[in-house]
Amino acid sequence: MRKIIHIDMDAFYASVEQRDDPSLRGRPVVVAWRGARSVVCAASYEARRYGVRSAMPAARAERLCPQAVFVPPDFARYKAVSRQVRGIFLEHTDLVQPLSLDEAYLDVTEPKQPSPSATATAQAIRAQIRERTGLTASAGVAPNKFLAKIASDWNKPDGLFVIRPGQVEAFLHPLPVAKVPGVGKVMQGKLAQLGVETVGQLRALSLEELQLRFGSFGAALYRRARGIDERPVEPDRPAKSVSTEDTFERDLPLDELEPHVRRMAERAWEAATRKDGRTGRTVVLKLKTAQFRIHTRSLTPDSPPASREDLCAIALSLLGRVDLPPATRYRLVGVGLSNFLDAEAVALQPELFPAQPTAS
């Protein structure tokens, strides 16, 4: 039986801003650039009372809360605090799986420091975070990752909730399916058509029926309804991809995108070079039209891009493969690298893909 903790920092970006600028404390803070194309990166709890949420257009946030204080994001500062918090985690266990800058799973089945229980370990971690960073974190403790993630949201902010093994069924039965990670509004609607609004009602459906209707996600729903999640905590899981993107101040035609593609390629290369010697083989170009339709082009060359210039050249070649009507306008461009390989595997590429003999 595993002992899993899910730690989620409270309104992380906004809380860092309020910590570092006392004039912002107690005020509705929105971490975002102002502008019609900007989106909210984070909102303080004071701003959330007005309905402001992450990923919301900044213009809408300003309408909902005219008195909000807009603060441009400072990701370098947030990453520094995140590393400090992760250091606290590693004092208690090596099994730490970061999900983002502000949340992570910890397996404390066998903690580094003597502890009477996983609950006590979670309490100690939260206290250390408060003492060393001046920030608060919420925690969920449960026998698996799925339940721990639900639990961490139960008593937010600055809360702790524990689901013990013997409590799992009673806890899940009345739980709204909307609380199950991965069940968004569309899936809620589909389940409602089946008369399913709670996990207890979901549990009445057979595995066969759920798979028939929802495929592999149906099988996941079947397991979640029974509190089953056998996924281990995976520390330092290698990133599958790196990408950067930018939204323009105004919609642009295709022939004006080249400098923006170059800029995104340079940023993507900079991010990729921090991947511990791993190299991305596949280059991806992402475009979003003025109608919010997303189009991607990708290429896996024989040899992975070996420099910033290589990546720029490939990304620009992908731009030349866009075949939408000339009148199309674009609001966003992104460049990414995926299909990462270790340096040793890259060195073996000639052996993996030997040259083919040519006809004389």
CSV table of C-alpha atoms in Angstrom, one decimal, residues 117-336:
chain,number,residue,atom,x,y,z
A,117,SER,CA,2.5,8.8,9.3
A,118,ALA,CA,2.2,10.2,5.8
A,119,THR,CA,-0.1,12.8,7.4
A,120,ALA,CA,2.6,13.9,9.7
A,121,THR,CA,5.1,14.1,6.8
A,122,ALA,CA,2.6,16.3,4.8
A,123,GLN,CA,2.2,18.6,7.8
A,124,ALA,CA,6.0,18.9,8.2
A,125,ILE,CA,6.4,19.7,4.5
A,126,ARG,CA,3.7,22.4,4.6
A,127,ALA,CA,5.3,24.0,7.7
A,128,GLN,CA,8.7,24.0,6.1
A,129,ILE,CA,7.3,25.7,3.0
A,130,ARG,CA,5.7,28.4,5.0
A,131,GLU,CA,8.8,28.9,7.2
A,132,ARG,CA,11.4,29.0,4.3
A,133,THR,CA,9.4,30.7,1.5
A,134,GLY,CA,6.6,32.6,3.3
A,135,LEU,CA,4.1,30.9,1.1
A,136,THR,CA,1.3,28.4,1.8
A,137,ALA,CA,0.6,25.0,0.2
A,138,SER,CA,-2.3,22.6,0.3
A,139,ALA,CA,-1.8,18.8,0.6
A,140,GLY,CA,-3.7,15.7,-0.1
A,141,VAL,CA,-2.7,12.3,1.4
A,142,ALA,CA,-4.1,9.1,0.0
A,143,PRO,CA,-3.1,5.5,-1.1
A,144,ASN,CA,-2.7,6.6,-4.7
A,145,LYS,CA,-2.1,9.6,-7.0
A,146,PHE,CA,-5.6,10.0,-8.3
A,147,LEU,CA,-7.1,10.3,-4.8
A,148,ALA,CA,-4.2,12.4,-3.5
A,149,LYS,CA,-4.8,15.0,-6.2
A,150,ILE,CA,-8.5,15.2,-5.4
A,151,ALA,CA,-7.7,15.5,-1.7
A,152,SER,CA,-5.3,18.4,-2.1
A,153,ASP,CA,-8.1,20.5,-3.5
A,154,TRP,CA,-10.5,19.7,-0.8
A,155,ASN,CA,-9.4,22.2,1.9
A,156,LYS,CA,-7.8,24.9,-0.3
A,157,PRO,CA,-6.2,27.3,0.4
A,158,ASP,CA,-3.6,26.3,3.1
A,159,GLY,CA,-5.3,23.0,3.9
A,160,LEU,CA,-4.7,19.3,4.4
A,161,PHE,CA,-7.1,16.5,3.6
A,162,VAL,CA,-6.5,12.8,4.2
A,163,ILE,CA,-8.2,9.8,2.6
A,164,ARG,CA,-7.3,6.6,4.4
A,165,PRO,CA,-7.5,3.3,2.7
A,166,GLY,CA,-10.6,2.3,4.6
A,167,GLN,CA,-12.4,5.5,3.7
A,168,VAL,CA,-12.0,5.4,-0.1
A,169,GLU,CA,-15.3,3.9,-1.0
A,170,ALA,CA,-17.4,6.1,1.3
A,171,PHE,CA,-15.5,9.2,0.1
A,172,LEU,CA,-15.9,8.4,-3.6
A,173,HIS,CA,-19.6,7.3,-3.7
A,174,PRO,CA,-21.2,10.8,-3.4
A,175,LEU,CA,-18.4,12.6,-5.2
A,176,PRO,CA,-19.6,14.6,-8.3
A,177,VAL,CA,-17.9,13.2,-11.4
A,178,ALA,CA,-16.7,16.7,-12.1
A,179,LYS,CA,-14.2,16.2,-9.3
A,180,VAL,CA,-12.5,13.3,-11.2
A,181,PRO,CA,-9.4,14.6,-12.9
A,182,GLY,CA,-9.8,14.4,-16.7
A,183,VAL,CA,-13.6,14.8,-16.6
A,184,GLY,CA,-14.2,18.2,-18.2
A,185,LYS,CA,-17.5,19.9,-19.2
A,186,VAL,CA,-17.9,17.9,-22.4
A,187,MET,CA,-17.4,14.5,-20.6
A,188,GLN,CA,-19.7,15.7,-17.8
A,189,GLY,CA,-22.4,16.3,-20.4
A,190,LYS,CA,-21.9,12.9,-21.9
A,191,LEU,CA,-22.1,11.2,-18.5
A,192,ALA,CA,-25.2,13.2,-17.6
A,193,GLN,CA,-27.0,11.8,-20.7
A,194,LEU,CA,-26.4,8.4,-19.1
A,195,GLY,CA,-27.9,9.6,-15.8
A,196,VAL,CA,-24.4,9.7,-14.2
A,197,GLU,CA,-23.6,12.7,-12.0
A,198,THR,CA,-21.8,11.1,-9.1
A,199,VAL,CA,-19.0,8.5,-8.8
A,200,GLY,CA,-21.4,6.1,-7.2
A,201,GLN,CA,-23.7,6.3,-10.3
A,202,LEU,CA,-20.6,5.9,-12.5
A,203,ARG,CA,-19.7,2.8,-10.6
A,204,ALA,CA,-23.0,1.2,-11.7
A,205,LEU,CA,-21.8,1.1,-15.4
A,206,SER,CA,-19.9,-2.0,-16.5
A,207,LEU,CA,-16.4,-1.9,-17.9
A,208,GLU,CA,-17.6,-3.1,-21.3
A,209,GLU,CA,-20.2,-0.3,-21.6
A,210,LEU,CA,-17.7,2.4,-20.6
A,211,GLN,CA,-15.1,1.2,-23.0
A,212,LEU,CA,-17.7,0.9,-25.8
A,213,ARG,CA,-18.7,4.5,-25.3
A,214,PHE,CA,-15.4,6.2,-24.3
A,215,GLY,CA,-12.6,3.8,-25.4
A,216,SER,CA,-9.5,3.7,-23.2
A,217,PHE,CA,-10.8,6.7,-21.2
A,218,GLY,CA,-13.8,4.5,-20.3
A,219,ALA,CA,-11.5,2.0,-18.8
A,220,ALA,CA,-9.8,4.7,-16.8
A,221,LEU,CA,-13.2,5.9,-15.5
A,222,TYR,CA,-14.1,2.4,-14.4
A,223,ARG,CA,-10.9,2.2,-12.4
A,224,ARG,CA,-11.3,5.7,-10.9
A,225,ALA,CA,-14.8,4.9,-9.8
A,226,ARG,CA,-13.4,2.2,-7.7
A,227,GLY,CA,-10.4,4.2,-6.4
A,228,ILE,CA,-7.9,2.2,-8.4
A,229,ASP,CA,-4.7,3.9,-9.6
A,230,GLU,CA,-1.6,1.8,-9.8
A,231,ARG,CA,0.6,4.5,-11.4
A,232,PRO,CA,3.9,4.9,-9.5
A,233,VAL,CA,5.4,8.3,-8.7
A,234,GLU,CA,8.0,8.8,-11.4
A,235,PRO,CA,10.8,11.1,-10.3
A,236,ASP,CA,12.6,13.3,-12.9
A,237,ARG,CA,10.5,12.0,-15.8
A,238,PRO,CA,12.2,13.2,-19.0
A,239,ALA,CA,10.2,15.8,-20.9
A,240,LYS,CA,8.6,14.5,-24.1
A,241,SER,CA,8.7,17.8,-25.8
A,242,VAL,CA,9.7,21.5,-25.5
A,243,SER,CA,7.8,24.3,-27.1
A,244,THR,CA,7.4,28.1,-27.1
A,245,GLU,CA,4.6,30.2,-28.6
A,246,ASP,CA,3.6,33.8,-28.8
A,247,THR,CA,0.3,35.6,-29.5
A,248,PHE,CA,0.5,38.7,-31.6
A,249,GLU,CA,-0.9,42.1,-30.9
A,250,ARG,CA,-2.7,41.9,-34.2
A,251,ASP,CA,-3.4,39.1,-36.7
A,252,LEU,CA,-0.7,38.7,-39.3
A,253,PRO,CA,-0.5,37.3,-42.8
A,254,LEU,CA,1.8,34.4,-43.5
A,255,ASP,CA,4.5,36.5,-45.2
A,256,GLU,CA,5.0,38.4,-42.0
A,257,LEU,CA,5.6,35.4,-39.7
A,258,GLU,CA,9.3,34.7,-40.5
A,259,PRO,CA,10.8,36.9,-37.8
A,260,HIS,CA,8.4,35.5,-35.2
A,261,VAL,CA,9.2,31.9,-36.2
A,262,ARG,CA,12.9,32.7,-35.8
A,263,ARG,CA,12.3,34.2,-32.4
A,264,MET,CA,10.3,31.2,-31.2
A,265,ALA,CA,12.8,28.7,-32.6
A,266,GLU,CA,15.6,30.5,-30.7
A,267,ARG,CA,13.6,30.3,-27.5
A,268,ALA,CA,12.8,26.6,-28.1
A,269,TRP,CA,16.5,25.8,-28.7
A,270,GLU,CA,17.5,27.6,-25.5
A,271,ALA,CA,14.9,25.5,-23.6
A,272,ALA,CA,15.9,22.3,-25.3
A,273,THR,CA,19.6,22.8,-24.4
A,274,ARG,CA,18.7,22.4,-20.7
A,275,LYS,CA,17.5,18.9,-21.2
A,276,ASP,CA,20.5,17.1,-19.7
A,277,GLY,CA,22.2,16.3,-23.1
A,278,ARG,CA,19.0,15.0,-24.7
A,279,THR,CA,18.2,16.0,-28.2
A,280,GLY,CA,14.9,16.5,-29.9
A,281,ARG,CA,14.6,14.9,-33.3
A,282,THR,CA,11.2,16.2,-34.5
A,283,VAL,CA,10.5,19.9,-35.2
A,284,VAL,CA,7.0,21.1,-34.9
A,285,LEU,CA,5.5,24.4,-36.2
A,286,LYS,CA,2.2,25.5,-34.6
A,287,LEU,CA,-0.1,28.2,-36.1
A,288,LYS,CA,-3.4,29.5,-34.8
A,289,THR,CA,-5.6,31.4,-37.2
A,290,ALA,CA,-7.7,34.4,-36.4
A,291,GLN,CA,-10.7,32.0,-36.2
A,292,PHE,CA,-8.8,30.1,-33.4
A,293,ARG,CA,-8.2,27.0,-35.6
A,294,ILE,CA,-4.9,25.3,-34.9
A,295,HIS,CA,-2.7,24.0,-37.7
A,296,THR,CA,0.6,22.1,-37.2
A,297,ARG,CA,3.4,21.0,-39.5
A,298,SER,CA,6.2,18.7,-38.3
A,299,LEU,CA,9.4,17.2,-39.7
A,300,THR,CA,11.8,14.5,-38.4
A,301,PRO,CA,15.0,15.0,-40.4
A,302,ASP,CA,17.6,12.3,-40.9
A,303,SER,CA,19.9,14.1,-38.4
A,304,PRO,CA,18.5,16.0,-35.4
A,305,PRO,CA,19.0,19.8,-35.5
A,306,ALA,CA,22.5,20.4,-34.1
A,307,SER,CA,22.3,24.2,-33.6
A,308,ARG,CA,19.9,27.1,-33.2
A,309,GLU,CA,20.5,27.9,-36.9
A,310,ASP,CA,19.5,24.3,-37.9
A,311,LEU,CA,16.3,24.6,-35.9
A,312,CYS,CA,15.4,28.0,-37.4
A,313,ALA,CA,16.0,26.7,-40.9
A,314,ILE,CA,13.8,23.6,-40.4
A,315,ALA,CA,11.0,25.7,-38.7
A,316,LEU,CA,11.1,28.2,-41.6
A,317,SER,CA,10.9,25.3,-44.1
A,318,LEU,CA,7.7,24.1,-42.3
A,319,LEU,CA,6.3,27.6,-42.7
A,320,GLY,CA,6.7,27.1,-46.4
A,321,ARG,CA,4.5,24.0,-46.2
A,322,VAL,CA,1.5,25.9,-44.9
A,323,ASP,CA,-1.1,25.8,-47.7
A,324,LEU,CA,-4.0,27.8,-46.3
A,325,PRO,CA,-5.6,30.5,-48.4
A,326,PRO,CA,-3.5,33.6,-48.8
A,327,ALA,CA,-6.1,35.8,-47.0
A,328,THR,CA,-5.7,33.7,-43.8
A,329,ARG,CA,-4.5,35.7,-40.8
A,330,TYR,CA,-2.7,34.3,-37.8
A,331,ARG,CA,-2.9,35.2,-34.2
A,332,LEU,CA,-0.3,32.8,-32.8
A,333,VAL,CA,2.9,31.0,-33.8
A,334,GLY,CA,4.8,28.3,-31.9
A,335,VAL,CA,7.9,26.2,-32.5
A,336,GLY,CA,8.7,23.0,-30.6
